[in-house]
CSV table of C-alpha atoms in Angstrom, one decimal:
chain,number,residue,atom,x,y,z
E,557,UNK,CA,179.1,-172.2,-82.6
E,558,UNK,CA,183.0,-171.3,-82.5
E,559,UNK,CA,183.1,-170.8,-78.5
E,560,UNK,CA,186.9,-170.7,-77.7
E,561,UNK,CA,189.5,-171.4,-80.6
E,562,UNK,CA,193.0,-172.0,-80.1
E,563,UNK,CA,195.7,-171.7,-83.3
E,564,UNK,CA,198.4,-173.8,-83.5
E,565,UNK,CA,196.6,-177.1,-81.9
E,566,UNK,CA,200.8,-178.7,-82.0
E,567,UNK,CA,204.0,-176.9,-82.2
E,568,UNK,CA,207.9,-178.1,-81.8
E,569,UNK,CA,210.2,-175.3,-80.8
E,570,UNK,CA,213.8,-175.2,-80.5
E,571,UNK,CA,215.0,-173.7,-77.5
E,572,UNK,CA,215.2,-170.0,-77.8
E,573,UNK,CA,212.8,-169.8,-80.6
E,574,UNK,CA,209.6,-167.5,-79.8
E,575,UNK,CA,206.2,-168.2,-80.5
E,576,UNK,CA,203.0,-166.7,-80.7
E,577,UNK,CA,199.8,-168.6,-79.3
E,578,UNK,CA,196.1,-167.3,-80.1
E,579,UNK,CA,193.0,-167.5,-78.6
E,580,UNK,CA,189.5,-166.5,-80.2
E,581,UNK,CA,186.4,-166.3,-78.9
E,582,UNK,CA,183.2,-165.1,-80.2
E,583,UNK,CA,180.9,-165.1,-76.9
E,584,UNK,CA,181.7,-161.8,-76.1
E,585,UNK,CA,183.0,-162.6,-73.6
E,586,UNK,CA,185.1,-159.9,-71.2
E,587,UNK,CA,187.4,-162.3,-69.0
E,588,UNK,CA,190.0,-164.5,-71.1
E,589,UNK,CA,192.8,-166.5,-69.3
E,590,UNK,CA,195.5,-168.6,-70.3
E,591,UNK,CA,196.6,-171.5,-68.7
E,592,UNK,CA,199.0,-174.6,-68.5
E,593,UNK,CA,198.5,-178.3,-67.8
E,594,UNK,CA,201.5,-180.5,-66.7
E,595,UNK,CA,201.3,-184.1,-66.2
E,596,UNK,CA,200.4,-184.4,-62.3
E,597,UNK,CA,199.6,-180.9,-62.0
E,598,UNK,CA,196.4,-179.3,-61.8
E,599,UNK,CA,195.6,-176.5,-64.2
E,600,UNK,CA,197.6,-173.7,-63.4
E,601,UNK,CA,196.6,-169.5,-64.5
E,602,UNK,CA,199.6,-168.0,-66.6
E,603,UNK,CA,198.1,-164.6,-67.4
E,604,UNK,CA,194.5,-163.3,-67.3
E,605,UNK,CA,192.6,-160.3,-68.7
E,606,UNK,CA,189.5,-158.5,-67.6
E,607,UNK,CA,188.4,-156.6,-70.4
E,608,UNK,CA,190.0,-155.1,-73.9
E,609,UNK,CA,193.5,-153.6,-73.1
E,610,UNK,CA,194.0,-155.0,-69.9
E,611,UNK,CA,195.8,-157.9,-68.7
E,612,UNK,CA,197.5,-159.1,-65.5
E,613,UNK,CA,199.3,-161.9,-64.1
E,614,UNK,CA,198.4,-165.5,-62.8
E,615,UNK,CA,199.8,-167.9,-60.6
E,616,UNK,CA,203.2,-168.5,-63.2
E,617,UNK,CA,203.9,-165.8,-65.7
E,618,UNK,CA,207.3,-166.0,-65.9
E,619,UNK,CA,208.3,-166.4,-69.4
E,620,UNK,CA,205.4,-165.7,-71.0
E,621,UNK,CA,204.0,-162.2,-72.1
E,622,UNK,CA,200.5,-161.8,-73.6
E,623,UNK,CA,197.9,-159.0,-74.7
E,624,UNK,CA,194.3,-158.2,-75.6
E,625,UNK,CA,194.1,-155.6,-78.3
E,626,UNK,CA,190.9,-156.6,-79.5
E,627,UNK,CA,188.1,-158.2,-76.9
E,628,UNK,CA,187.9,-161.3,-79.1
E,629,UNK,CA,191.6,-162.0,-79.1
E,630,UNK,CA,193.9,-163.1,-76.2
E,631,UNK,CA,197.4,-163.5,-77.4
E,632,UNK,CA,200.5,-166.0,-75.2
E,633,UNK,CA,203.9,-165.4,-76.1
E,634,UNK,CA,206.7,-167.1,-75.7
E,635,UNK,CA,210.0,-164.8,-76.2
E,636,UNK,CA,212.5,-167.4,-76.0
E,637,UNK,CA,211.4,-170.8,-74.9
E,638,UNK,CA,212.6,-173.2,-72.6
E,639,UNK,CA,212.0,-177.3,-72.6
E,640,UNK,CA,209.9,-176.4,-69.0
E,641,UNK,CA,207.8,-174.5,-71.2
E,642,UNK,CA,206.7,-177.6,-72.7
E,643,UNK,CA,202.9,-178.0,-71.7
E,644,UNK,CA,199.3,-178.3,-72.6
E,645,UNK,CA,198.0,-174.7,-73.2
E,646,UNK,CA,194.7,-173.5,-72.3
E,647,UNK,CA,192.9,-170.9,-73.0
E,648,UNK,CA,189.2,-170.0,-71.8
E,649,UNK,CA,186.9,-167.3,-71.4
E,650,UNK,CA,183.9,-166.1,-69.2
E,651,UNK,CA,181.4,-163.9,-69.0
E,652,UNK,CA,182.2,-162.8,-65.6
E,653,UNK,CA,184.6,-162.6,-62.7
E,654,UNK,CA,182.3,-164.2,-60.3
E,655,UNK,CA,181.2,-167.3,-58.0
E,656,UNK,CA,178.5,-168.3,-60.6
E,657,UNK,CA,180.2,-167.8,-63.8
E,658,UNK,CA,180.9,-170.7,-66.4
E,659,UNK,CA,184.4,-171.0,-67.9
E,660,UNK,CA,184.4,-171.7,-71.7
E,661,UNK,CA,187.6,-173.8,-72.6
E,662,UNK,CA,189.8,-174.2,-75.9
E,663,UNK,CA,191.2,-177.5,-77.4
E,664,UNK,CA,194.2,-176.7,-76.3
E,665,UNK,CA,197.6,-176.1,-77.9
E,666,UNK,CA,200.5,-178.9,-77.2
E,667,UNK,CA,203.5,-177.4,-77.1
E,668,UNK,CA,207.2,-179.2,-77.3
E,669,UNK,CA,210.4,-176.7,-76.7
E,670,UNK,CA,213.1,-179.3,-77.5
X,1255,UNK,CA,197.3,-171.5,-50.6
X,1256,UNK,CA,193.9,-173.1,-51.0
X,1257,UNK,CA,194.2,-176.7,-52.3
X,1258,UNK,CA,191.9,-179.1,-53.6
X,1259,UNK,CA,192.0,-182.9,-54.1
X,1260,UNK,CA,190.8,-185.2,-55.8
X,1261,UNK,CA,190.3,-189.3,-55.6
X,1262,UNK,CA,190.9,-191.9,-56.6
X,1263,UNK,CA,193.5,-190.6,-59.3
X,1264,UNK,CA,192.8,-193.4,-62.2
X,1265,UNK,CA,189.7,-196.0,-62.2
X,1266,UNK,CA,188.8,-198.4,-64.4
X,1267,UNK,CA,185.5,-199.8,-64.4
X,1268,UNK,CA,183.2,-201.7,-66.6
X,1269,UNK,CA,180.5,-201.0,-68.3
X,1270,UNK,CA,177.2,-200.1,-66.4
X,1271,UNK,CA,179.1,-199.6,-63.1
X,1272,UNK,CA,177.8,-196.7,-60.8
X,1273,UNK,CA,181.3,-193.9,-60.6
X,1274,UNK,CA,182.0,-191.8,-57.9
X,1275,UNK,CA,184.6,-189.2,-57.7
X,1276,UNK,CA,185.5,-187.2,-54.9
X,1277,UNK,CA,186.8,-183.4,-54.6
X,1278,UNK,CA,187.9,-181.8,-51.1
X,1279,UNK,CA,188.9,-178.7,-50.7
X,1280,UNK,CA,190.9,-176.6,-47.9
X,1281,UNK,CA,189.1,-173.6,-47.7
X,1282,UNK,CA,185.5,-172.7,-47.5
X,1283,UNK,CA,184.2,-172.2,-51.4
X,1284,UNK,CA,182.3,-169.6,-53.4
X,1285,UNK,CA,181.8,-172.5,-56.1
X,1286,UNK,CA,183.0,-175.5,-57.1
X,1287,UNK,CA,182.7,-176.8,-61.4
X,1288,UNK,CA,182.8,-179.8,-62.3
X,1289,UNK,CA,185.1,-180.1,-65.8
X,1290,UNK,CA,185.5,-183.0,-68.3
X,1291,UNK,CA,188.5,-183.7,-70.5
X,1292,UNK,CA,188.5,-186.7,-72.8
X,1293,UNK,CA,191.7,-187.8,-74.6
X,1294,UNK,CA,193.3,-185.7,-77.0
X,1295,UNK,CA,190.2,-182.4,-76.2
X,1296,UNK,CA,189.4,-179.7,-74.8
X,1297,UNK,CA,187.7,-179.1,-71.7
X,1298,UNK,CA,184.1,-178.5,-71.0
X,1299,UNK,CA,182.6,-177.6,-68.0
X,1300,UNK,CA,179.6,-180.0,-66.7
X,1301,UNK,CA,178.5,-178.8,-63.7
X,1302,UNK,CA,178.5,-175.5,-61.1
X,1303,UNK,CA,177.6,-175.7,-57.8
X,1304,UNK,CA,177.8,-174.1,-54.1
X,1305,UNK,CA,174.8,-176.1,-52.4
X,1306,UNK,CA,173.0,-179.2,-52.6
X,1307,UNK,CA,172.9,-181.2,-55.7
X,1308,UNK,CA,172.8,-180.7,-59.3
X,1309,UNK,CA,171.7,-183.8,-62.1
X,1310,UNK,CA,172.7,-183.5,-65.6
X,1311,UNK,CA,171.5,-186.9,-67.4
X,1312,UNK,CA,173.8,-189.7,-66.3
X,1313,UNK,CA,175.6,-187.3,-64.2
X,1314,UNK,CA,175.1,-186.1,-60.7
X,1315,UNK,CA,177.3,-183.4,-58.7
X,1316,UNK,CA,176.6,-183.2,-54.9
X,1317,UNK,CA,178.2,-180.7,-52.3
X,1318,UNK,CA,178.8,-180.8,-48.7
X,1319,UNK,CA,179.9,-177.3,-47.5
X,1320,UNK,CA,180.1,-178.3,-44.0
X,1321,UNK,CA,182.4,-181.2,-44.5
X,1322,UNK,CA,184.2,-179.3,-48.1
X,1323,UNK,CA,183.3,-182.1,-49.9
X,1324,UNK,CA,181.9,-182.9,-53.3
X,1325,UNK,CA,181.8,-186.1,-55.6
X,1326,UNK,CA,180.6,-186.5,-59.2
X,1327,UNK,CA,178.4,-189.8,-59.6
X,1328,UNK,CA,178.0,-191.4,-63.2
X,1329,UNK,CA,175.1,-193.9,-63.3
X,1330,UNK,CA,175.4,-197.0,-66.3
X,1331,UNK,CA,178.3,-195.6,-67.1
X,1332,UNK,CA,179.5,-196.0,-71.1
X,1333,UNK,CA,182.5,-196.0,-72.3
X,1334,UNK,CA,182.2,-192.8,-74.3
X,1335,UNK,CA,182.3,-191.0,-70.6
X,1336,UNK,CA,185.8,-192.3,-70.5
X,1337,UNK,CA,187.9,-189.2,-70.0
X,1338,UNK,CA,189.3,-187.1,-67.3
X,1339,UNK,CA,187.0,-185.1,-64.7
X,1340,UNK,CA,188.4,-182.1,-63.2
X,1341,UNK,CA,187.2,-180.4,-60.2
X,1342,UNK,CA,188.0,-176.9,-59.4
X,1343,UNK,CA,186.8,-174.7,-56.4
X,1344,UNK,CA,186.2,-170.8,-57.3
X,1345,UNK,CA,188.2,-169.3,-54.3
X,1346,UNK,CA,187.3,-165.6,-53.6
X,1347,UNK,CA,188.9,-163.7,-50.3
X,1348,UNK,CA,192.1,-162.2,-49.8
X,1349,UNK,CA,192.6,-160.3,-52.8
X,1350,UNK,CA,193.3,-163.8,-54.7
X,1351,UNK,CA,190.4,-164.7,-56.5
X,1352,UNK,CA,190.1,-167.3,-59.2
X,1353,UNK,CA,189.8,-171.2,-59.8
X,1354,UNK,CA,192.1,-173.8,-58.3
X,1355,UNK,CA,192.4,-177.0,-60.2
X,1356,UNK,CA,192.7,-180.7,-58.9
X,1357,UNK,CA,195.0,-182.8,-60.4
X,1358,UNK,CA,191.6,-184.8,-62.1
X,1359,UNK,CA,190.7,-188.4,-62.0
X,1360,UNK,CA,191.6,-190.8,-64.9
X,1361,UNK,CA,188.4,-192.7,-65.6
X,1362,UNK,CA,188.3,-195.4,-67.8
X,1363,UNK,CA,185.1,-197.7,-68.8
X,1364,UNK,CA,185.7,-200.6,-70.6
X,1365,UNK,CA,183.3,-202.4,-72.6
């Protein structure tokens, strides 16, 4: 029972260096989202996607670009980070876009951009 | 901008202590989840609600829609349920749907 995988679980970037964060799940899931956790922040949506091929923008994209080639896969980039990228990364999935629907989270990725 | 809040921020407790931790919200709700993070994990989601009450083992999630209110009760707590809960309202209306995290509550249960 994978659920929602996350590779790297740790990265150090140097400012300006890009990076490629994946997310994996094997619910079949249609929704995927990405978002970051800041200390004294709640979590906040980067970039979500309702089905293969599709993907659209959360509450703070800038910076980041992602796709969804394949329904499993939900892909973050970074093009050129920044230290205020530094951040807990989540990614989750659900089955749904509705009231009722359960949110299946990763381990998340910590990410330094020194 | 719908907002939710959550109290206290940290508590420490000991062992066997009943827990209660409280989520308000600013607008009226579709849902509100329940989440749990412990140290160093990921998150999983514990409870889903939008009426009335919900009991999970040792845990309990209750809603008040009329005052936008929910709290999450522990009963003999452990320390294993040290971690940090999350509560997040499922907002749907004016073309902004989605989830709106609190900031989560720091619980800590010694032994």
């Amino acid at each position: 029972n994978a659920g929602v995988t996350q590779t790297p679980k740790f990265r150090v970037l140097k400012t300006g260096q890009s990076m490629t964060l994946l997310c994996a799940q094997d619910m079949n899931h249609e929704y995927m989202y990405w978002y970051r956790q800041d200390p004294g922040m709640g979590l906040r949506l980067i970039h979500y996607s309702v089905g293969e091929g599709t993907t659209a923008k959360g509450e703070v994209p800038d910076g980041y670009n992602v796709s969804r080639l394949k329904k499993q896969n939900f892909l973050l980039g970074l093009e050129s980070a920044a230290p205020s990228q530094t951040s807990v990364y989540f990614c989750a999935s659900s089955y749904s876009w509705t009231v009722n629907t359960e949110a299946f989270f990763g381990q998340g990725t910590r990410l330094t951009v020194v | 901008k719908n907002e939710v809040e959550q109290s206290p921020q940290n508590l420490t407790a000991q062992e066997g202590e009943f827990i209660t931790i409280n989520c308000s919200y600013s607008v009226g709700i579709s849902a509100l989840h329940w989440l749990q993070q412990h140290p160093g994990g990921g998150i999983v989601s514990l409870f889903m609600l939008s009426s009335g009450k919900k009991k999970h083992g040792r845990l309990i999630a209750t809603i008040n829609i009329q005052e936008k209110h929910s709290s999450l009760h522990i009963t003999a707590s452990h320390p294993r349920d040290s971690a940090v809960y999350i509560c997040a309202e499922w907002y749907s209306g004016g073309g902004a749907d989605g989830l709106t995290f609190g900031k989560g509550t720091h619980l800590i249960i010694q032994p």
